[in-house]
Amino acid sequence: MRDRPVLVHGFSVGGYLYSQVLHQMETNVDYSSVKDRILGQVFDSPVSFSGIPHGVSNAAMKNPALRSLMKSTIQAYLKTTAKYTTDIYLARQQLFYNNPVRSPTLLLYSKTDEVADAKICEHASNMWENLGMDVTSVCWDNSPHVSHFYVHQKEYVQAVESFADRVLKPVTV
């Protein structure tokens, strides 16, 4: 099991969860070898810290007053618990942008996603390219958060299959 190749596929807050894994690989010798086994990374609508209050409230509430209340509540919570939430999230976000795993990456997002901001996805893509990573980005004009597969099924499947074929081609198990 310890020599098996790994293909990472994270949705939404899965980008943050993956950054927690990256942190463990960087700080815990027991997990450091995993980094070398990651052949590819796929991120669908990764959420940045700044997208949490606005994005979650927009996605969860249609009523503008409730949306505003929810956004303010999330902001207050993050400020009050900064030592345990905000500070850690921001540190992991930087680790996500400065990804120590340099394997090819597929980034899937939309210009109209209310949770994962397209500009921030483009920023991540640019950061990774500047690190010398092989990045393929697919940006749709119109599809909701983590719903690109449902709205653009043919293109989504083609992008993921093409990416997986490319990064997994040399694998023999």
mmCIF file of C-alpha atoms in Angstrom:
data_model
loop_
_atom_site.group_PDB
_atom_site.id
_atom_site.type_symbol
_atom_site.label_atom_id
_atom_site.label_comp_id
_atom_site.label_asym_id
_atom_site.label_seq_id
_atom_site.Cartn_x
_atom_site.Cartn_y
_atom_site.Cartn_z
ATOM 1 C CA MET A 1 0.000 0.000 0.000
ATOM 2 C CA ARG A 2 2.881 2.384 0.729
ATOM 3 C CA ASP A 3 4.094 2.305 -2.901
ATOM 4 C CA ARG A 4 0.731 2.837 -4.556
ATOM 5 C CA PRO A 5 0.352 5.878 -6.779
ATOM 6 C CA VAL A 6 -2.107 8.543 -5.668
ATOM 7 C CA LEU A 7 -4.441 10.745 -7.719
ATOM 8 C CA VAL A 8 -5.932 13.553 -5.624
ATOM 9 C CA HIS A 9 -9.427 14.841 -6.457
ATOM 10 C CA GLY A 10 -10.861 17.539 -4.201
ATOM 11 C CA PHE A 11 -14.128 19.448 -4.386
ATOM 12 C CA SER A 12 -14.832 22.835 -2.785
ATOM 13 C CA VAL A 13 -13.501 22.788 0.785
ATOM 14 C CA GLY A 14 -11.625 19.629 -0.245
ATOM 15 C CA GLY A 15 -8.875 22.034 -1.336
ATOM 16 C CA TYR A 16 -8.523 23.087 2.295
ATOM 17 C CA LEU A 17 -8.624 19.477 3.481
ATOM 18 C CA TYR A 18 -5.884 18.653 0.985
ATOM 19 C CA SER A 19 -3.809 21.529 2.346
ATOM 20 C CA GLN A 20 -4.086 19.860 5.760
ATOM 21 C CA VAL A 21 -2.699 16.690 4.149
ATOM 22 C CA LEU A 22 0.086 18.754 2.557
ATOM 23 C CA HIS A 23 0.886 20.145 6.001
ATOM 24 C CA GLN A 24 1.149 16.619 7.431
ATOM 25 C CA MET A 25 3.396 15.548 4.554
ATOM 26 C CA GLU A 26 5.636 18.555 5.196
ATOM 27 C CA THR A 27 5.805 18.264 8.991
ATOM 28 C CA ASN A 28 5.437 14.562 9.793
ATOM 29 C CA VAL A 29 8.133 12.188 8.566
ATOM 30 C CA ASP A 30 5.632 9.298 8.606
ATOM 31 C CA TYR A 31 3.743 10.933 5.724
ATOM 32 C CA SER A 32 6.547 12.594 3.788
ATOM 33 C CA SER A 33 6.824 9.750 1.264
ATOM 34 C CA VAL A 34 3.224 10.250 0.128
ATOM 35 C CA LYS A 35 4.244 13.444 -1.673
ATOM 36 C CA ASP A 36 6.373 11.494 -4.153
ATOM 37 C CA ARG A 37 3.501 9.122 -4.962
ATOM 38 C CA ILE A 38 1.020 11.824 -5.987
ATOM 39 C CA LEU A 39 0.891 11.590 -9.777
ATOM 40 C CA GLY A 40 -1.808 14.190 -10.321
ATOM 41 C CA GLN A 41 -4.118 16.642 -8.597
ATOM 42 C CA VAL A 42 -7.665 17.596 -9.600
ATOM 43 C CA PHE A 43 -9.435 20.491 -7.902
ATOM 44 C CA ASP A 44 -13.076 21.296 -8.622
ATOM 45 C CA SER A 45 -14.202 24.700 -7.305
ATOM 46 C CA PRO A 46 -11.615 25.124 -4.527
ATOM 47 C CA VAL A 47 -12.711 27.693 -1.956
ATOM 48 C CA SER A 48 -10.350 30.360 -0.648
ATOM 49 C CA PHE A 49 -10.650 31.803 2.834
ATOM 50 C CA SER A 50 -12.052 35.076 1.518
ATOM 51 C CA GLY A 51 -14.797 33.159 -0.256
ATOM 52 C CA ILE A 52 -16.201 31.544 2.864
ATOM 53 C CA PRO A 53 -18.493 34.239 4.366
ATOM 54 C CA HIS A 54 -19.726 35.603 1.041
ATOM 55 C CA GLY A 55 -19.870 32.288 -0.774
ATOM 56 C CA VAL A 56 -21.499 30.192 1.924
ATOM 57 C CA SER A 57 -24.145 32.817 2.667
ATOM 58 C CA ASN A 58 -24.906 33.300 -1.044
ATOM 59 C CA ALA A 59 -25.141 29.580 -1.649
ATOM 60 C CA ALA A 60 -27.270 28.890 1.431
ATOM 61 C CA MET A 61 -29.701 31.813 1.489
ATOM 62 C CA LYS A 62 -31.896 33.392 -1.165
ATOM 63 C CA ASN A 63 -33.400 36.036 1.128
ATOM 64 C CA PRO A 64 -31.064 39.095 1.089
ATOM 65 C CA ALA A 65 -31.649 39.908 4.781
ATOM 66 C CA LEU A 66 -30.906 36.333 5.886
ATOM 67 C CA ARG A 67 -27.941 36.212 3.517
ATOM 68 C CA SER A 68 -26.500 39.358 5.115
ATOM 69 C CA LEU A 69 -27.158 38.024 8.625
ATOM 70 C CA MET A 70 -25.472 34.727 7.814
ATOM 71 C CA LYS A 71 -22.466 36.469 6.257
ATOM 72 C CA SER A 72 -22.061 38.695 9.335
ATOM 73 C CA THR A 73 -22.396 35.696 11.654
ATOM 74 C CA ILE A 74 -19.707 33.767 9.776
ATOM 75 C CA GLN A 75 -17.402 36.796 9.796
ATOM 76 C CA ALA A 76 -17.936 37.284 13.546
ATOM 77 C CA TYR A 77 -17.267 33.606 14.208
ATOM 78 C CA LEU A 78 -14.058 33.644 12.174
ATOM 79 C CA LYS A 79 -12.873 36.810 13.922
ATOM 80 C CA THR A 80 -13.728 35.507 17.399
ATOM 81 C CA THR A 81 -12.078 32.147 16.813
ATOM 82 C CA ALA A 82 -9.212 33.432 14.640
ATOM 83 C CA LYS A 83 -6.511 31.601 16.590
ATOM 84 C CA TYR A 84 -8.260 28.283 15.915
ATOM 85 C CA THR A 85 -9.796 28.948 12.513
ATOM 86 C CA THR A 86 -8.700 31.974 10.505
ATOM 87 C CA ASP A 87 -4.987 31.786 11.288
ATOM 88 C CA ILE A 88 -4.827 28.082 10.443
ATOM 89 C CA TYR A 89 -6.963 28.420 7.318
ATOM 90 C CA LEU A 90 -4.813 31.267 5.997
ATOM 91 C CA ALA A 91 -1.607 29.321 6.657
ATOM 92 C CA ARG A 92 -3.012 26.271 4.851
ATOM 93 C CA GLN A 93 -4.239 28.455 1.988
ATOM 94 C CA GLN A 94 -0.667 29.673 1.480
ATOM 95 C CA LEU A 95 0.509 26.057 1.526
ATOM 96 C CA PHE A 96 -2.144 25.244 -1.101
ATOM 97 C CA TYR A 97 -0.888 28.106 -3.317
ATOM 98 C CA ASN A 98 2.769 27.147 -2.768
ATOM 99 C CA ASN A 99 1.932 23.483 -3.260
ATOM 100 C CA PRO A 100 4.995 21.339 -2.484
ATOM 101 C CA VAL A 101 3.599 18.584 -4.728
ATOM 102 C CA ARG A 102 4.678 19.511 -8.235
ATOM 103 C CA SER A 103 2.647 16.883 -10.098
ATOM 104 C CA PRO A 104 0.332 17.900 -12.968
ATOM 105 C CA THR A 105 -2.841 19.636 -11.831
ATOM 106 C CA LEU A 106 -6.317 20.014 -13.340
ATOM 107 C CA LEU A 107 -8.350 22.976 -12.093
ATOM 108 C CA LEU A 108 -12.097 23.079 -12.815
ATOM 109 C CA TYR A 109 -14.148 26.182 -12.036
ATOM 110 C CA SER A 110 -16.780 28.612 -13.307
ATOM 111 C CA LYS A 111 -17.036 32.361 -13.798
ATOM 112 C CA THR A 112 -20.418 32.372 -12.027
ATOM 113 C CA ASP A 113 -19.564 30.211 -9.005
ATOM 114 C CA GLU A 114 -20.761 32.126 -5.938
ATOM 115 C CA VAL A 115 -18.470 30.226 -3.557
ATOM 116 C CA ALA A 116 -15.219 29.584 -5.454
ATOM 117 C CA ASP A 117 -14.273 32.908 -7.031
ATOM 118 C CA ALA A 118 -12.931 32.514 -10.591
ATOM 119 C CA LYS A 119 -10.291 35.221 -10.019
ATOM 120 C CA ILE A 120 -8.929 33.322 -7.036
ATOM 121 C CA CYS A 121 -8.909 30.056 -9.015
ATOM 122 C CA GLU A 122 -6.951 31.862 -11.741
ATOM 123 C CA HIS A 123 -4.573 33.202 -9.087
ATOM 124 C CA ALA A 124 -3.943 29.648 -7.835
ATOM 125 C CA SER A 125 -3.327 28.468 -11.396
ATOM 126 C CA ASN A 126 -0.839 31.295 -11.989
ATOM 127 C CA MET A 127 0.942 30.596 -8.702
ATOM 128 C CA TRP A 128 1.336 26.917 -9.624
ATOM 129 C CA GLU A 129 2.553 27.721 -13.136
ATOM 130 C CA ASN A 130 5.138 30.078 -11.609
ATOM 131 C CA LEU A 131 6.314 27.129 -9.490
ATOM 132 C CA GLY A 132 6.884 25.190 -12.713
ATOM 133 C CA MET A 133 3.825 22.986 -12.345
ATOM 134 C CA ASP A 134 1.945 21.614 -15.363
ATOM 135 C CA VAL A 135 -1.515 23.153 -14.883
ATOM 136 C CA THR A 136 -4.600 22.594 -17.021
ATOM 137 C CA SER A 137 -7.497 24.927 -16.242
ATOM 138 C CA VAL A 138 -11.061 24.519 -17.433
ATOM 139 C CA CYS A 139 -13.287 27.514 -16.742
ATOM 140 C CA TRP A 140 -16.943 27.446 -17.698
ATOM 141 C CA ASP A 141 -18.945 30.603 -18.290
ATOM 142 C CA ASN A 142 -21.930 29.512 -16.252
ATOM 143 C CA SER A 143 -22.346 26.737 -13.707
ATOM 144 C CA PRO A 144 -22.999 26.737 -9.956
ATOM 145 C CA HIS A 145 -20.553 25.702 -7.250
ATOM 146 C CA VAL A 146 -19.349 22.089 -7.629
ATOM 147 C CA SER A 147 -22.059 21.507 -10.242
ATOM 148 C CA HIS A 148 -19.888 21.680 -13.336
ATOM 149 C CA PHE A 149 -20.267 17.948 -13.911
ATOM 150 C CA TYR A 150 -24.067 18.258 -14.018
ATOM 151 C CA VAL A 151 -24.135 21.330 -16.248
ATOM 152 C CA HIS A 152 -21.218 20.431 -18.530
ATOM 153 C CA GLN A 153 -21.101 16.660 -18.195
ATOM 154 C CA LYS A 154 -19.509 15.850 -21.550
ATOM 155 C CA GLU A 155 -16.739 18.460 -21.207
ATOM 156 C CA TYR A 156 -16.145 17.615 -17.547
ATOM 157 C CA VAL A 157 -15.772 13.889 -18.174
ATOM 158 C CA GLN A 158 -13.532 14.543 -21.179
ATOM 159 C CA ALA A 159 -11.266 16.871 -19.158
ATOM 160 C CA VAL A 160 -10.939 14.470 -16.212
ATOM 161 C CA GLU A 161 -10.484 11.364 -18.387
ATOM 162 C CA SER A 162 -7.885 13.077 -20.562
ATOM 163 C CA PHE A 163 -6.009 14.281 -17.482
ATOM 164 C CA ALA A 164 -6.181 10.890 -15.752
ATOM 165 C CA ASP A 165 -5.034 9.086 -18.904
ATOM 166 C CA ARG A 166 -2.054 11.420 -19.151
ATOM 167 C CA VAL A 167 -0.915 11.249 -15.524
ATOM 168 C CA LEU A 168 -1.748 7.594 -14.892
ATOM 169 C CA LYS A 169 -0.437 6.248 -18.204
ATOM 170 C CA PRO A 170 2.946 5.209 -16.796
ATOM 171 C CA VAL A 171 1.344 3.428 -13.808
ATOM 172 C CA THR A 172 1.448 -0.333 -13.497
ATOM 173 C CA VAL A 173 0.052 -1.820 -10.305
#
